[in-house]
Amino acid sequence: MSDVQRVEIEYCTQCRWLPRAAWLAQELLTTFESELTELALKPGRGGVFVVRVNGEVVWDRRAQGFPEPTAVKQAVRDRVAPGKSLGHSDRTAQG
């Protein structure tokens, strides 16, 4: 894959959300190990918890609450690997 596929998770340091961001990063790297070229954790402030794919916001805690890993995986998949099966994650979301 020649295209850069970058995921960024911006999290609030004041709220101590690094463990949550790191766990989500691990989930995404495990699921998309051959599709992603970069995953960044970006310290932020003011209650931020935002997931971006190639600069596009795919999850914002302020609007959507804290994400379930399945929902974020689907949002990332739709942008970096459309058509990729997420196995039980797809079935859980659809059923």
Short mmCIF file of C-alpha atoms in Angstrom, two decimals:
data_model
loop_
_atom_site.label_atom_id
_atom_site.label_comp_id
_atom_site.label_asym_id
_atom_site.label_seq_id
_atom_site.Cartn_x
_atom_site.Cartn_y
_atom_site.Cartn_z
CA MET A 1 0.00 0.00 0.00
CA SER A 2 1.60 3.24 -1.12
CA ASP A 3 -0.90 5.60 0.49
CA VAL A 4 -0.27 6.83 4.00
CA GLN A 5 -3.03 5.68 6.34
CA ARG A 6 -2.64 7.65 9.56
CA VAL A 7 -4.79 7.40 12.67
CA GLU A 8 -4.49 9.98 15.42
CA ILE A 9 -6.05 9.69 18.86
CA GLU A 10 -6.11 13.00 20.70
CA TYR A 11 -6.79 12.60 24.41
CA CYS A 12 -7.04 14.87 27.45
CA THR A 13 -4.00 14.75 29.71
CA GLN A 14 -5.88 16.64 32.45
CA CYS A 15 -8.47 13.87 32.55
CA ARG A 16 -5.77 11.17 32.54
CA TRP A 17 -7.18 9.45 29.47
CA LEU A 18 -3.82 8.18 28.19
CA PRO A 19 -4.55 4.56 29.26
CA ARG A 20 -7.86 4.63 27.37
CA ALA A 21 -6.20 6.14 24.29
CA ALA A 22 -3.32 3.64 24.41
CA TRP A 23 -5.71 0.71 24.75
CA LEU A 24 -7.75 1.92 21.76
CA ALA A 25 -4.52 2.41 19.79
CA GLN A 26 -3.52 -1.18 20.55
CA GLU A 27 -6.92 -2.44 19.37
CA LEU A 28 -6.63 -0.52 16.10
CA LEU A 29 -3.03 -1.57 15.46
CA THR A 30 -3.93 -5.20 16.06
CA THR A 31 -6.94 -5.04 13.73
CA PHE A 32 -5.31 -3.00 10.97
CA GLU A 33 -1.67 -4.07 11.26
CA SER A 34 -1.18 -4.26 7.49
CA GLU A 35 -3.42 -1.30 6.54
CA LEU A 36 -2.15 1.46 8.85
CA THR A 37 1.15 3.16 8.20
CA GLU A 38 1.07 5.32 11.32
CA LEU A 39 -0.83 5.68 14.58
CA ALA A 40 -0.22 8.70 16.79
CA LEU A 41 -1.26 9.55 20.33
CA LYS A 42 -1.66 13.30 20.67
CA PRO A 43 -1.85 14.86 24.15
CA GLY A 44 -4.60 17.44 24.46
CA ARG A 45 -6.54 19.35 27.10
CA GLY A 46 -10.06 20.33 28.01
CA GLY A 47 -11.74 16.94 27.93
CA VAL A 48 -10.80 16.12 24.33
CA PHE A 49 -10.98 12.53 23.03
CA VAL A 50 -11.00 12.56 19.23
CA VAL A 51 -10.08 9.89 16.70
CA ARG A 52 -8.99 11.05 13.25
CA VAL A 53 -8.17 9.08 10.10
CA ASN A 54 -5.98 11.00 7.66
CA GLY A 55 -7.10 14.25 9.34
CA GLU A 56 -10.83 13.44 9.20
CA VAL A 57 -12.64 13.22 12.54
CA VAL A 58 -14.31 9.81 12.82
CA TRP A 59 -15.12 9.97 16.54
CA ASP A 60 -15.49 12.90 18.93
CA ARG A 61 -16.32 12.19 22.56
CA ARG A 62 -18.09 15.55 22.94
CA ALA A 63 -20.63 14.64 20.27
CA GLN A 64 -20.76 10.85 20.56
CA GLY A 65 -19.55 9.88 24.05
CA PHE A 66 -16.70 7.48 24.65
CA PRO A 67 -16.38 5.05 21.79
CA GLU A 68 -16.79 1.32 21.93
CA PRO A 69 -13.84 -0.28 20.13
CA THR A 70 -16.19 -1.90 17.60
CA ALA A 71 -17.61 1.46 16.51
CA VAL A 72 -14.16 2.99 16.05
CA LYS A 73 -12.88 -0.07 14.20
CA GLN A 74 -15.80 0.18 11.78
CA ALA A 75 -15.21 3.91 11.22
CA VAL A 76 -11.49 3.33 10.60
CA ARG A 77 -12.16 0.30 8.38
CA ASP A 78 -14.59 2.29 6.23
CA ARG A 79 -11.77 4.74 5.44
CA VAL A 80 -8.63 2.58 5.23
CA ALA A 81 -9.88 -0.87 4.20
CA PRO A 82 -13.46 -0.85 2.88
CA GLY A 83 -14.64 -4.40 2.47
CA LYS A 84 -12.36 -5.78 5.19
CA SER A 85 -14.25 -8.13 7.47
CA LEU A 86 -14.04 -7.37 11.15
CA GLY A 87 -15.35 -10.82 12.05
CA HIS A 88 -17.46 -10.87 15.18
CA SER A 89 -17.27 -7.06 15.47
CA ASP A 90 -19.31 -6.72 12.28
CA ARG A 91 -21.89 -9.26 13.41
CA THR A 92 -22.25 -7.59 16.82
CA ALA A 93 -22.88 -4.19 15.29
CA GLN A 94 -25.34 -5.45 12.73
CA GLY A 95 -27.27 -7.82 14.93
#
